[in-house]
Every structure is written in C-alpha cells, then in structure tokens.
Amino acid sequence: MANTKSIHGEWSSRFAYILAATGSAVGLGNIWKFPYITGENGGGAFVIVYLGCVLAIGIPIMIAETMMGRRGRQSPINTLTTLSAESKANKNWHFLGWMGVIAGVLILSYYSVIAGWAIAYVFKAVFGGFSSDAAIVKASFDGLISSPGQLVLWHTAFMIATMSVVMRGVRSGLERAVQFLMPTLFALLLILVAYAMTTGSFYFQGLTFLFSPDFSEIDSDAVLTAMGHAFFTLGLGMGAIMVYGSYLPHGVSIVKTSLYIAGADTLVALLAGIAIFPLVFANGLEPGSGPGLIFQTLPIAFGSMAGGWLFGILFFVLLVFAALTSSISLVEPLVAWMVENKGYTRVKASVMSGIFIWLLGVSVAFSFNIWSDFTIFGKTIFDFLDYLTANLMLPIGGFCIAVFAGWIMMQKYVKNELSMPEDQYTIWKFLVSYVAPASVFLVFLHVVGVV
Ligand code: PHE
C-alpha cells in the first residue's frame, strides 16, 4: 500500500507541496487573528506561550498528521479507516476524521465572513476610503460590520472563489493558485514592516508590547487561547495537512518540510505583529479592541503614507489570497471524502459543500449585527464557533492524532513513512507520544480548574 497514489492526484514537486501547505498555514490566523488575540491577552507573555506550543506541540503533531496522510493516501476519514485496519486497531478511529471534517466546515463558515471583510477593504482602498484620522477609519469599519447585506455579499463572493478553486482539483486548482500568491504576500508584509519602522518611538513601544513578557497577564484561558491558536495557525488537528500530505509524493522528507512550513508561518505572524502594534500605539488605539484590530489600524497607515492607496489595495488583495489558500484546505477533506465515498464529481461535491457552508456563514454574518443579541453560552455565534473550533476541537483533534501516531500505529509503518535518522526519530517519538498529548491534557485540566 505504501506505494499507491491518491485518486485525486499528487503535487507536482516538493516545492509545490511546501507552497500549498504554507498557504494552508498562513492565513487570517497570522495576519488578522494573531495580532488581536495578542492584544487582548497582554502581549509578550502570550507570544511566548504560543511559540512554546508551536515548538513542543505543533511541530511534532504536524509531522504526525502529514505522515498519516501520506500513508493513508485518502481523505482523512478513509485514511483513518485504512491506517487503523493496517495496524489492527479499533475502526472507530475514523470518527476522528469526521470530527475534523466538521471542524473544517465550522471554521470555514466564519473564516469566509472575515475574508469577506478583507474583500470589502480592497474596495474601500480603491475608492479612497482610507484616512489618517483614526475616528474616520473606525466609523468606516463599524459601518461595514453593522450591515448584514454587505457582509453576506462579500461572504458569498469569498465562498464562490474558494469553491471554484477546489472544484478544479489538486494540480490545476490548489497548486496553481498558491504558486504566485505566497511569494507576493511575503514581499508586501516586508513593505509594511518597513513602514511601521518609520513611526519612530512607537516602533519600540510596539516591539516591547510584543516581546517583553509580563506573566501576570496570563491566566488559564489565555494559555488555552495560545495553544488553540498554535493549532489554528498551523492548520492542525482537523485533517487539512493530512489531506495535503495524502497528495505528497514519496521520497519527500516530511520532517524537513514541516519545519519549513512551521517556520514560515511563525515568521509571518511575528512580522504582522511587528507591523501592526507600532501603528496601534502611534494612533492611540486600544491593543485589545478585538477582531476589528487590523481593519482599524492598517487603513490609518495606508491613509497617511505616500502612495498608501496602492499598498492598501495590494495588502488587502493579498490578505484575501492568503485566506483563500487556507480556506481551500479547510474544505478539501470533505470534498475528497464525497468524491471517494459518494462517487460525486469534484464539481458536484464542491457545490454541495459550498452551499451548506455558505448558509452557516450567513448566520455568522448576522451575529455581528441583527443577531448580535443571540448568544450560545454567553457568546455570539461568531465567538462561539471560534471558541469551539480553535480552542476545543483542534486541540482535541491534535491530541488524538498524537495518540494515534505515537501509540496506535505500528511503529514499523511510521518509521517506513518518515524514514528519518534514528536519533531524530527518538526525539519526535518522545514529543508526539508524551509531551504533546500531556501538554494538551494539562491545559484542559487547568481550564476546568483541576490543576
Ligand atoms: N491556518 C489557517 C490560518 O492561520 C487556518 C486554518 C485552520 C487552515 C485549520 C486549515 C486548518 O488562517
């Protein structure tokens, strides 16, 4: 079995895979979410906890998840069925694949609404909507999110974009889309960082906020958020990297590629923070102002710099693309499963899943305005879905993946798939069998107040 190919095709090269997987990892999580949750949780100490989680939990699990995908060569649900049969384990493990599919659907439903904000901002930039006045910029953001019609319109546009890439398949859809988007995004971020550096003393205030830790700011909920974010930003725990791994040619090193991907993802998040916090302080804004943070800061920068309208357009276009290279990986597990098990064409599978997710997304769009009073466990639909997926489902999914790779799969298969030097293998094996699951478990115990 180890030599079979996926029925959906394969990446054309190692580089194509790195781009696609980096595309899945780098997204709204890095540029939109990382800055605002860092702002809400007091800065430096939160960043350190998040970086620790990426290293000790995220990377070992990324290696495990990719390895399982390449060995199983199918959608995560069927991969888990195949792998548990191969290792003579309980076949209920395929429910882990289902949980991932559900998490992907729920994440995409709100991800698409936020990506819609970014599309709206492309148009704001084109029509000169940015200003050096923080109050005007804030009013413009409030105007957008209080309009159900606009939010649904942009959410619809983003869902159509996502599904039209997915329906074209692995090579002509996913791979072609990421090839030019990723390098350009990186270049733009560097330009923004350069601009932030010109804001003088605020530059240092921004850096201090981001990098000097004050651990009194951290409670168990902040630790949970940091850990959840490590999963979210790396795209782990729901089968996205597993399904991408199933299209990975043999002979490509999973360990090395995982290190590149995690490294690039972390770098982009830190750069986004370095670009945004100086602007927050320079304009007297509140770092903890929530999901609107980048939409209320960056337009000020673009509104005050020479040629800012152009950079503004480019930046938000690229933010949309970064979101797009992630959103396709969020539905790919579901679409691949529908093709495998229902015999649907990719087009039919994409249209059906797209419509369903779009409907859910409409309720998320309403949760910012007409349904803002409707709450589940005291949270709006958006806040609830974000908490449920990023803080609970992804860490639980990641925990189970670590247990599966570390304890359930027969080690000869794991070794065969990873083909890494013995000493590195020992380190990874220890991290994935003990450190990663125990850390996730401890954080959960801490949150419910047991330790
Ligand atoms: N990693 C993506 C981001 O940071 C989101 C994502 C989560 C993608 C889960 C795939 C799986 O925006």
CSV table of C-alpha atoms and ligand atoms in Angstrom, one decimal:
chain,number,residue,atom,x,y,z
A,1,MET,CA,0.0,0.0,0.0
A,2,ALA,CA,2.9,2.3,0.8
A,3,ASN,CA,3.5,3.0,-2.9
A,4,THR,CA,0.0,3.7,-4.1
A,5,LYS,CA,-1.1,7.2,-5.2
A,6,SER,CA,-4.1,9.2,-4.3
A,7,ILE,CA,-7.0,9.0,-6.7
A,8,HIS,CA,-7.1,12.8,-6.5
A,9,GLY,CA,-3.6,13.3,-7.9
A,10,GLU,CA,-0.3,14.5,-6.4
A,11,TRP,CA,1.6,17.7,-6.0
A,12,SER,CA,4.0,18.1,-8.9
A,13,SER,CA,7.0,18.7,-6.7
A,14,ARG,CA,8.3,19.1,-3.2
A,15,PHE,CA,8.2,22.9,-3.7
A,16,ALA,CA,4.6,22.8,-4.8
A,17,TYR,CA,3.7,20.9,-1.6
A,18,ILE,CA,5.6,23.4,0.6
A,19,LEU,CA,3.8,26.3,-1.0
A,20,ALA,CA,0.4,24.6,-0.7
A,21,ALA,CA,0.9,23.6,2.9
A,22,THR,CA,2.4,27.0,3.8
A,23,GLY,CA,-0.6,28.5,2.0
A,24,SER,CA,-2.9,26.5,4.3
A,25,ALA,CA,-1.0,27.5,7.4
A,26,VAL,CA,-0.5,31.2,6.6
A,27,GLY,CA,-3.9,32.9,6.5
A,28,LEU,CA,-6.2,35.1,8.5
A,29,GLY,CA,-4.8,33.4,11.6
A,30,ASN,CA,-1.5,35.0,11.2
A,31,ILE,CA,-2.4,38.5,10.0
A,32,TRP,CA,-5.8,39.1,11.4
A,33,LYS,CA,-6.1,36.8,14.5
A,34,PHE,CA,-2.6,36.6,15.9
A,35,PRO,CA,-2.4,40.4,16.4
A,36,TYR,CA,-5.8,40.9,18.0
A,37,ILE,CA,-5.6,37.9,20.4
A,38,THR,CA,-2.1,39.0,21.4
A,39,GLY,CA,-3.5,42.5,22.0
A,40,GLU,CA,-6.4,41.0,24.1
A,41,ASN,CA,-4.1,38.9,26.2
A,42,GLY,CA,-1.5,41.4,27.1
A,43,GLY,CA,1.3,40.9,24.6
A,44,GLY,CA,4.8,39.3,25.2
A,45,ALA,CA,3.9,36.6,27.7
A,46,PHE,CA,1.1,35.3,25.4
A,47,VAL,CA,3.5,35.3,22.5
A,48,ILE,CA,6.0,33.2,24.4
A,49,VAL,CA,3.3,30.6,25.4
A,50,TYR,CA,2.2,30.5,21.7
A,51,LEU,CA,5.7,30.0,20.5
A,52,GLY,CA,6.3,27.2,23.0
A,53,CYS,CA,3.1,25.5,21.9
A,54,VAL,CA,4.2,25.7,18.2
A,55,LEU,CA,7.6,24.0,19.1
A,56,ALA,CA,6.6,21.4,21.6
A,57,ILE,CA,3.1,20.5,20.4
A,58,GLY,CA,2.5,21.9,16.9
A,59,ILE,CA,5.6,20.7,15.0
A,60,PRO,CA,5.5,17.1,16.3
A,61,ILE,CA,1.8,16.9,15.5
A,62,MET,CA,2.3,18.4,12.1
A,63,ILE,CA,4.8,15.7,11.3
A,64,ALA,CA,2.4,13.0,12.6
A,65,GLU,CA,-0.6,14.3,10.7
A,66,THR,CA,1.3,14.6,7.4
A,67,MET,CA,2.8,11.2,7.9
A,68,MET,CA,-0.7,9.7,8.4
A,69,GLY,CA,-2.0,11.4,5.3
A,70,ARG,CA,0.8,10.2,3.1
A,71,ARG,CA,0.5,6.6,4.4
A,72,GLY,CA,-3.3,6.5,4.0
A,73,ARG,CA,-3.5,8.3,0.7
A,74,GLN,CA,-7.2,9.2,1.0
A,75,SER,CA,-9.4,11.8,2.7
A,76,PRO,CA,-8.8,11.8,6.4
A,77,ILE,CA,-11.9,9.8,7.2
A,78,ASN,CA,-10.8,6.9,4.9
A,79,THR,CA,-7.2,7.3,5.8
A,80,LEU,CA,-8.0,6.7,9.4
A,81,THR,CA,-10.1,3.6,8.4
A,82,THR,CA,-7.2,2.3,6.4
A,83,LEU,CA,-4.5,3.0,8.9
A,84,SER,CA,-6.4,1.6,11.8
A,85,ALA,CA,-7.0,-1.6,9.8
A,86,GLU,CA,-3.4,-1.8,8.9
A,87,SER,CA,-2.3,-1.6,12.5
A,88,LYS,CA,-5.1,-3.8,13.7
A,89,ALA,CA,-6.6,-1.0,15.8
A,90,ASN,CA,-10.3,-0.2,16.6
A,91,LYS,CA,-12.0,1.0,13.4
A,92,ASN,CA,-13.8,3.8,15.4
A,93,TRP,CA,-10.7,5.9,14.8
A,94,HIS,CA,-12.3,7.1,11.6
A,95,PHE,CA,-14.6,9.3,13.8
A,96,LEU,CA,-11.5,11.4,14.3
A,97,GLY,CA,-11.7,12.1,10.6
A,98,TRP,CA,-15.3,13.1,10.9
A,99,MET,CA,-14.6,15.5,13.8
A,100,GLY,CA,-12.0,17.1,11.5
A,101,VAL,CA,-14.5,17.5,8.7
A,102,ILE,CA,-17.0,19.1,11.0
A,103,ALA,CA,-14.4,21.4,12.4
A,104,GLY,CA,-13.3,22.4,8.9
A,105,VAL,CA,-16.9,23.2,7.9
A,106,LEU,CA,-17.5,25.3,11.1
A,107,ILE,CA,-14.2,27.2,10.7
A,108,LEU,CA,-14.8,28.0,7.1
A,109,SER,CA,-18.3,29.3,7.9
A,110,TYR,CA,-16.8,32.2,9.9
A,111,TYR,CA,-13.4,32.3,8.1
A,112,SER,CA,-15.3,33.2,4.9
A,113,VAL,CA,-17.1,36.1,6.6
A,114,ILE,CA,-13.9,37.6,7.9
A,115,ALA,CA,-12.2,37.1,4.5
A,116,GLY,CA,-15.3,39.0,3.2
A,117,TRP,CA,-14.3,42.0,5.3
A,118,ALA,CA,-10.9,41.9,3.6
A,119,ILE,CA,-12.6,41.9,0.2
A,120,ALA,CA,-14.7,44.9,1.3
A,121,TYR,CA,-11.5,46.6,2.3
A,122,VAL,CA,-10.0,46.1,-1.2
A,123,PHE,CA,-12.9,48.2,-2.5
A,124,LYS,CA,-12.5,50.8,0.3
A,125,ALA,CA,-8.9,51.2,-0.7
A,126,VAL,CA,-9.7,51.5,-4.4
A,127,PHE,CA,-12.3,54.2,-3.7
A,128,GLY,CA,-10.2,56.2,-1.4
A,129,GLY,CA,-11.8,55.1,1.8
A,130,PHE,CA,-8.7,55.2,4.0
A,131,SER,CA,-7.8,58.1,6.1
A,132,SER,CA,-5.1,59.2,8.5
A,133,ASP,CA,-7.8,60.0,11.0
A,134,ALA,CA,-8.4,57.0,13.4
A,135,ALA,CA,-12.0,58.1,14.1
A,136,ILE,CA,-13.0,58.0,10.5
A,137,VAL,CA,-11.4,54.7,10.0
A,138,LYS,CA,-13.2,53.2,12.9
A,139,ALA,CA,-16.6,54.6,11.8
A,140,SER,CA,-16.0,53.0,8.4
A,141,PHE,CA,-15.3,49.6,10.0
A,142,ASP,CA,-18.4,49.9,12.2
A,143,GLY,CA,-20.4,50.8,9.2
A,144,LEU,CA,-19.3,47.6,7.4
A,145,ILE,CA,-20.0,45.1,10.2
A,146,SER,CA,-23.4,46.6,11.1
A,147,SER,CA,-24.6,45.9,7.5
A,148,PRO,CA,-26.0,42.4,7.1
A,149,GLY,CA,-26.4,42.9,3.4
A,150,GLN,CA,-22.8,43.9,2.8
A,151,LEU,CA,-21.4,41.1,5.0
A,152,VAL,CA,-23.4,38.4,3.2
A,153,LEU,CA,-22.5,39.8,-0.2
A,154,TRP,CA,-18.7,39.6,0.5
A,155,HIS,CA,-19.0,36.3,2.2
A,156,THR,CA,-20.8,35.0,-0.9
A,157,ALA,CA,-18.0,36.3,-3.1
A,158,PHE,CA,-15.4,34.6,-1.0
A,159,MET,CA,-17.2,31.2,-0.9
A,160,ILE,CA,-17.6,31.3,-4.6
A,161,ALA,CA,-13.9,31.9,-5.0
A,162,THR,CA,-13.0,29.1,-2.6
A,163,MET,CA,-15.2,26.5,-4.2
A,164,SER,CA,-14.1,27.4,-7.7
A,165,VAL,CA,-10.5,26.6,-6.8
A,166,VAL,CA,-11.4,23.4,-5.0
A,167,MET,CA,-13.6,22.2,-7.9
A,168,ARG,CA,-10.6,22.4,-10.3
A,169,GLY,CA,-8.7,19.8,-8.3
A,170,VAL,CA,-5.2,19.4,-6.8
A,171,ARG,CA,-2.9,20.5,-9.6
A,172,SER,CA,-4.9,22.9,-11.7
A,173,GLY,CA,-6.8,24.4,-8.8
A,174,LEU,CA,-4.9,24.3,-5.5
A,175,GLU,CA,-1.4,24.2,-6.8
A,176,ARG,CA,-1.8,26.8,-9.4
A,177,ALA,CA,-3.4,29.2,-7.0
A,178,VAL,CA,-0.7,29.1,-4.4
A,179,GLN,CA,2.2,29.4,-6.7
A,180,PHE,CA,2.3,33.1,-7.2
A,181,LEU,CA,0.2,34.2,-4.2
A,182,MET,CA,2.5,33.1,-1.5
A,183,PRO,CA,5.7,34.9,-2.6
A,184,THR,CA,3.9,38.2,-3.2
A,185,LEU,CA,2.3,38.1,0.2
A,186,PHE,CA,5.6,37.8,1.9
A,187,ALA,CA,7.1,40.8,-0.1
A,188,LEU,CA,4.1,43.0,0.9
A,189,LEU,CA,4.4,42.2,4.5
A,190,LEU,CA,8.1,43.4,4.5
A,191,ILE,CA,7.0,46.7,3.0
A,192,LEU,CA,4.5,47.2,5.8
A,193,VAL,CA,7.1,46.4,8.4
A,194,ALA,CA,9.4,48.9,6.8
A,195,TYR,CA,6.6,51.5,7.1
A,196,ALA,CA,5.9,50.7,10.7
A,197,MET,CA,9.6,51.3,11.5
A,198,THR,CA,9.2,54.9,10.4
A,199,THR,CA,6.7,55.6,13.2
A,200,GLY,CA,9.6,56.3,15.4
A,201,SER,CA,9.4,55.8,19.1
A,202,PHE,CA,6.1,53.9,18.7
A,203,TYR,CA,8.1,51.3,16.9
A,204,PHE,CA,9.8,50.4,20.2
A,205,GLN,CA,6.6,50.6,22.1
A,206,GLY,CA,5.2,48.1,19.6
A,207,LEU,CA,8.1,45.8,19.9
A,208,THR,CA,8.1,46.0,23.7
A,209,PHE,CA,4.5,45.1,23.8
A,210,LEU,CA,5.1,42.1,21.6
A,211,PHE,CA,8.3,40.8,23.0
A,212,SER,CA,8.7,41.7,26.7
A,213,PRO,CA,6.7,39.2,28.7
A,214,ASP,CA,4.6,40.1,31.8
A,215,PHE,CA,3.4,36.7,33.0
A,216,SER,CA,0.9,38.3,35.4
A,217,GLU,CA,-1.2,39.0,32.2
A,218,ILE,CA,-1.6,35.3,31.6
A,219,ASP,CA,-4.5,33.2,33.1
A,220,SER,CA,-5.6,29.7,32.1
A,221,ASP,CA,-7.9,31.0,29.4
A,222,ALA,CA,-5.0,32.9,27.8
A,223,VAL,CA,-2.9,29.7,27.8
A,224,LEU,CA,-5.8,27.8,26.2
A,225,THR,CA,-6.2,30.6,23.6
A,226,ALA,CA,-2.4,30.5,22.9
A,227,MET,CA,-2.4,26.7,22.5
A,228,GLY,CA,-5.6,26.7,20.4
A,229,HIS,CA,-4.0,29.4,18.2
A,230,ALA,CA,-0.9,27.2,17.7
A,231,PHE,CA,-3.2,24.6,16.2
A,232,PHE,CA,-5.3,27.1,14.2
A,233,THR,CA,-2.4,29.0,12.7
A,234,LEU,CA,-0.5,25.8,11.6
A,235,GLY,CA,-3.8,24.3,10.3
A,236,LEU,CA,-3.5,21.3,12.5
A,237,GLY,CA,-6.0,18.9,14.2
A,238,MET,CA,-8.7,18.8,11.5
A,239,GLY,CA,-7.2,16.9,8.6
A,240,ALA,CA,-6.1,19.8,6.4
A,241,ILE,CA,-2.5,18.9,6.5
A,242,MET,CA,-3.4,15.3,6.5
A,243,VAL,CA,-5.2,15.6,3.2
A,244,TYR,CA,-2.4,17.7,1.7
A,245,GLY,CA,0.0,15.0,2.9
A,246,SER,CA,-2.0,12.4,1.0
A,247,TYR,CA,-1.0,14.2,-2.2
A,248,LEU,CA,2.6,14.3,-1.2
A,249,PRO,CA,5.0,12.3,-3.5
A,250,HIS,CA,7.2,9.6,-1.8
A,251,GLY,CA,10.7,10.5,-1.1
A,252,VAL,CA,10.0,14.0,0.1
A,253,SER,CA,11.1,14.5,3.8
A,254,ILE,CA,8.1,15.2,6.0
A,255,VAL,CA,10.3,16.4,8.8
A,256,LYS,CA,12.1,19.0,6.8
A,257,THR,CA,9.1,20.3,5.0
A,258,SER,CA,7.2,20.5,8.3
A,259,LEU,CA,10.0,22.6,9.8
A,260,TYR,CA,9.9,25.0,6.8
A,261,ILE,CA,6.2,25.4,6.9
A,262,ALA,CA,6.0,26.0,10.7
A,263,GLY,CA,9.0,28.4,10.4
A,264,ALA,CA,7.4,30.4,7.6
A,265,ASP,CA,4.0,30.5,9.4
A,266,THR,CA,5.6,31.8,12.6
A,267,LEU,CA,7.7,34.4,10.8
A,268,VAL,CA,4.6,35.8,9.0
A,269,ALA,CA,2.7,36.1,12.3
A,270,LEU,CA,5.6,37.9,14.0
A,271,LEU,CA,6.0,40.2,11.1
A,272,ALA,CA,2.3,41.0,11.2
A,273,GLY,CA,2.6,41.9,14.9
A,274,ILE,CA,5.7,44.0,14.2
A,275,ALA,CA,3.9,45.9,11.5
A,276,ILE,CA,0.7,46.4,13.5
A,277,PHE,CA,1.5,47.2,17.1
A,278,PRO,CA,3.6,50.3,16.4
A,279,LEU,CA,0.6,51.7,14.5
A,280,VAL,CA,-1.8,50.8,17.3
A,281,PHE,CA,0.3,52.8,19.8
A,282,ALA,CA,1.1,55.6,17.4
A,283,ASN,CA,-2.6,56.2,16.9
A,284,GLY,CA,-3.7,55.9,20.5
A,285,LEU,CA,-5.7,52.7,19.7
A,286,GLU,CA,-6.5,50.0,22.2
A,287,PRO,CA,-4.5,46.8,21.5
A,288,GLY,CA,-7.3,44.7,23.0
A,289,SER,CA,-10.0,46.1,20.7
A,290,GLY,CA,-10.8,42.6,19.2
A,291,PRO,CA,-11.4,41.2,15.7
A,292,GLY,CA,-11.5,44.6,14.1
A,293,LEU,CA,-7.9,45.5,15.1
A,294,ILE,CA,-6.2,45.3,11.7
A,295,PHE,CA,-9.1,46.8,10.0
A,296,GLN,CA,-8.9,49.8,12.3
A,297,THR,CA,-5.1,50.2,12.2
A,298,LEU,CA,-3.7,49.5,8.8
A,299,PRO,CA,-6.1,51.8,6.9
A,300,ILE,CA,-4.6,54.7,9.0
A,301,ALA,CA,-1.1,53.7,7.9
A,302,PHE,CA,-2.2,53.4,4.3
A,303,GLY,CA,-4.1,56.7,4.7
A,304,SER,CA,-1.0,58.6,5.8
A,305,MET,CA,1.8,57.2,3.7
A,306,ALA,CA,2.7,58.4,0.2
A,307,GLY,CA,1.1,56.0,-2.3
A,308,GLY,CA,-0.7,54.4,0.5
A,309,TRP,CA,-3.8,53.7,-1.6
A,310,LEU,CA,-1.7,51.4,-3.8
A,311,PHE,CA,-0.2,49.5,-0.9
A,312,GLY,CA,-3.6,49.3,0.7
A,313,ILE,CA,-5.1,47.7,-2.4
A,314,LEU,CA,-2.2,45.3,-2.6
A,315,PHE,CA,-2.3,44.4,1.0
A,316,PHE,CA,-6.0,43.6,1.2
A,317,VAL,CA,-5.9,41.7,-2.1
A,318,LEU,CA,-3.1,39.6,-0.7
A,319,LEU,CA,-5.0,39.1,2.6
A,320,VAL,CA,-7.9,37.7,0.6
A,321,PHE,CA,-5.5,35.4,-1.2
A,322,ALA,CA,-3.8,34.3,2.0
A,323,ALA,CA,-7.3,33.5,3.3
A,324,LEU,CA,-8.1,31.7,0.0
A,325,THR,CA,-5.1,29.4,0.2
A,326,SER,CA,-6.2,28.4,3.7
A,327,SER,CA,-9.9,28.1,3.0
A,328,ILE,CA,-9.4,25.6,0.2
A,329,SER,CA,-7.6,23.3,2.7
A,330,LEU,CA,-10.5,23.7,5.2
A,331,VAL,CA,-13.0,22.0,2.8
A,332,GLU,CA,-10.7,19.7,0.9
A,333,PRO,CA,-11.1,16.8,3.5
A,334,LEU,CA,-14.9,17.0,3.0
A,335,VAL,CA,-14.8,17.3,-0.8
A,336,ALA,CA,-12.2,14.5,-1.1
A,337,TRP,CA,-14.4,12.2,1.1
A,338,MET,CA,-17.5,13.0,-1.0
A,339,VAL,CA,-15.6,12.1,-4.2
A,340,GLU,CA,-14.3,8.9,-2.6
A,341,ASN,CA,-17.4,7.6,-0.9
A,342,LYS,CA,-20.4,9.2,-2.7
A,343,GLY,CA,-18.9,8.9,-6.2
A,344,TYR,CA,-19.7,12.6,-6.8
A,345,THR,CA,-17.6,14.6,-9.3
A,346,ARG,CA,-15.4,17.2,-7.7
A,347,VAL,CA,-17.6,19.9,-9.1
A,348,LYS,CA,-20.8,18.4,-7.5
A,349,ALA,CA,-19.0,17.8,-4.2
A,350,SER,CA,-17.7,21.3,-4.2
A,351,VAL,CA,-21.0,22.9,-5.0
A,352,MET,CA,-22.9,20.9,-2.3
A,353,SER,CA,-20.4,21.6,0.4
A,354,GLY,CA,-20.1,25.2,-0.6
A,355,ILE,CA,-23.8,25.8,-0.3
A,356,PHE,CA,-24.0,24.2,3.1
A,357,ILE,CA,-21.1,26.2,4.5
A,358,TRP,CA,-22.4,29.4,2.9
A,359,LEU,CA,-25.7,29.0,4.8
A,360,LEU,CA,-23.9,28.6,8.1
A,361,GLY,CA,-21.8,31.6,7.2
A,362,VAL,CA,-24.8,33.8,6.8
A,363,SER,CA,-25.7,33.2,10.4
A,364,VAL,CA,-22.2,34.2,11.4
A,365,ALA,CA,-22.6,37.4,9.3
A,366,PHE,CA,-25.8,38.2,11.1
A,367,SER,CA,-24.2,37.6,14.5
A,368,PHE,CA,-22.3,40.9,14.0
A,369,ASN,CA,-25.5,42.9,13.6
A,370,ILE,CA,-29.1,41.8,13.6
A,371,TRP,CA,-28.4,38.6,15.6
A,372,SER,CA,-25.8,40.2,17.9
A,373,ASP,CA,-28.1,39.6,20.9
A,374,PHE,CA,-28.5,35.9,20.2
A,375,THR,CA,-25.9,34.0,22.3
A,376,ILE,CA,-24.8,30.5,23.0
A,377,PHE,CA,-23.1,30.0,26.4
A,378,GLY,CA,-22.9,33.8,26.5
A,379,LYS,CA,-21.2,34.1,23.2
A,380,THR,CA,-22.4,35.4,19.8
A,381,ILE,CA,-22.5,32.8,17.0
A,382,PHE,CA,-19.1,34.1,15.7
A,383,ASP,CA,-17.4,34.0,19.2
A,384,PHE,CA,-18.9,30.6,19.9
A,385,LEU,CA,-17.8,29.0,16.7
A,386,ASP,CA,-14.3,30.5,17.1
A,387,TYR,CA,-14.0,29.2,20.7
A,388,LEU,CA,-15.5,25.8,19.9
A,389,THR,CA,-13.2,25.1,16.9
A,390,ALA,CA,-9.9,26.8,17.7
A,391,ASN,CA,-9.9,26.3,21.5
A,392,LEU,CA,-11.6,22.9,21.7
A,393,MET,CA,-12.0,20.9,18.5
A,394,LEU,CA,-8.5,21.5,17.0
A,395,PRO,CA,-6.6,20.7,20.3
A,396,ILE,CA,-8.8,17.6,20.8
A,397,GLY,CA,-8.2,16.5,17.2
A,398,GLY,CA,-4.5,17.2,17.6
A,399,PHE,CA,-4.4,15.2,20.8
A,400,CYS,CA,-6.0,12.2,19.1
A,401,ILE,CA,-3.6,12.4,16.2
A,402,ALA,CA,-0.6,12.4,18.5
A,403,VAL,CA,-2.0,9.4,20.4
A,404,PHE,CA,-2.7,7.6,17.1
A,405,ALA,CA,0.8,8.2,15.7
A,406,GLY,CA,2.6,7.6,19.0
A,407,TRP,CA,0.7,4.7,20.5
A,408,ILE,CA,-1.7,3.1,18.0
A,409,MET,CA,0.0,2.9,14.6
A,410,MET,CA,2.6,0.1,14.4
A,411,GLN,CA,6.0,1.7,14.6
A,412,LYS,CA,7.3,-0.1,11.5
A,413,TYR,CA,4.8,1.7,9.4
A,414,VAL,CA,5.5,5.1,11.0
A,415,LYS,CA,9.3,4.6,10.5
A,416,ASN,CA,8.8,3.5,7.0
A,417,GLU,CA,6.8,6.6,6.1
A,418,LEU,CA,9.0,9.1,8.0
A,419,SER,CA,12.4,7.5,7.1
A,420,MET,CA,14.3,9.8,9.4
A,421,PRO,CA,17.6,9.2,11.2
A,422,GLU,CA,17.2,7.1,14.4
A,423,ASP,CA,18.2,9.9,16.9
A,424,GLN,CA,15.8,12.4,15.3
A,425,TYR,CA,13.1,9.7,15.3
A,426,THR,CA,13.6,9.1,19.1
A,427,ILE,CA,13.1,12.8,19.8
A,428,TRP,CA,10.0,13.1,17.6
A,429,LYS,CA,8.6,9.9,19.1
A,430,PHE,CA,9.0,11.2,22.6
A,431,LEU,CA,7.4,14.6,21.8
A,432,VAL,CA,4.5,13.0,20.0
A,433,SER,CA,3.8,10.2,22.4
A,434,TYR,CA,4.3,12.1,25.7
A,435,VAL,CA,4.9,15.8,25.5
A,436,ALA,CA,2.3,16.9,23.0
A,437,PRO,CA,-0.7,14.9,24.4
A,438,ALA,CA,0.3,15.6,28.0
A,439,SER,CA,0.5,19.3,27.4
A,440,VAL,CA,-2.9,19.5,25.7
A,441,PHE,CA,-4.4,17.4,28.5
A,442,LEU,CA,-2.8,19.6,31.2
A,443,VAL,CA,-4.0,22.8,29.6
A,444,PHE,CA,-7.6,21.4,29.5
A,445,LEU,CA,-7.3,20.3,33.2
A,446,HIS,CA,-6.1,23.8,34.0
A,447,VAL,CA,-9.0,25.5,32.3
A,448,VAL,CA,-11.6,23.4,34.0
A,449,GLY,CA,-9.8,24.1,37.3
A,450,VAL,CA,-8.5,20.7,38.3
A,451,VAL,CA,-4.8,21.7,38.4
B,1,PHE,N1,-4.0,28.1,9.3
B,1,PHE,C1,-5.1,29.0,8.8
B,1,PHE,C2,-4.8,30.4,9.3
B,1,PHE,O1,-3.9,30.6,10.0
B,1,PHE,C3,-6.4,28.5,9.2
B,1,PHE,C4,-6.6,27.0,9.1
B,1,PHE,C5,-7.1,26.3,10.2
B,1,PHE,C6,-6.4,26.3,8.0
B,1,PHE,C7,-7.3,24.9,10.2
B,1,PHE,C8,-6.5,24.9,7.9
B,1,PHE,C9,-7.0,24.3,9.0
B,1,PHE,O2,-5.5,31.3,8.8
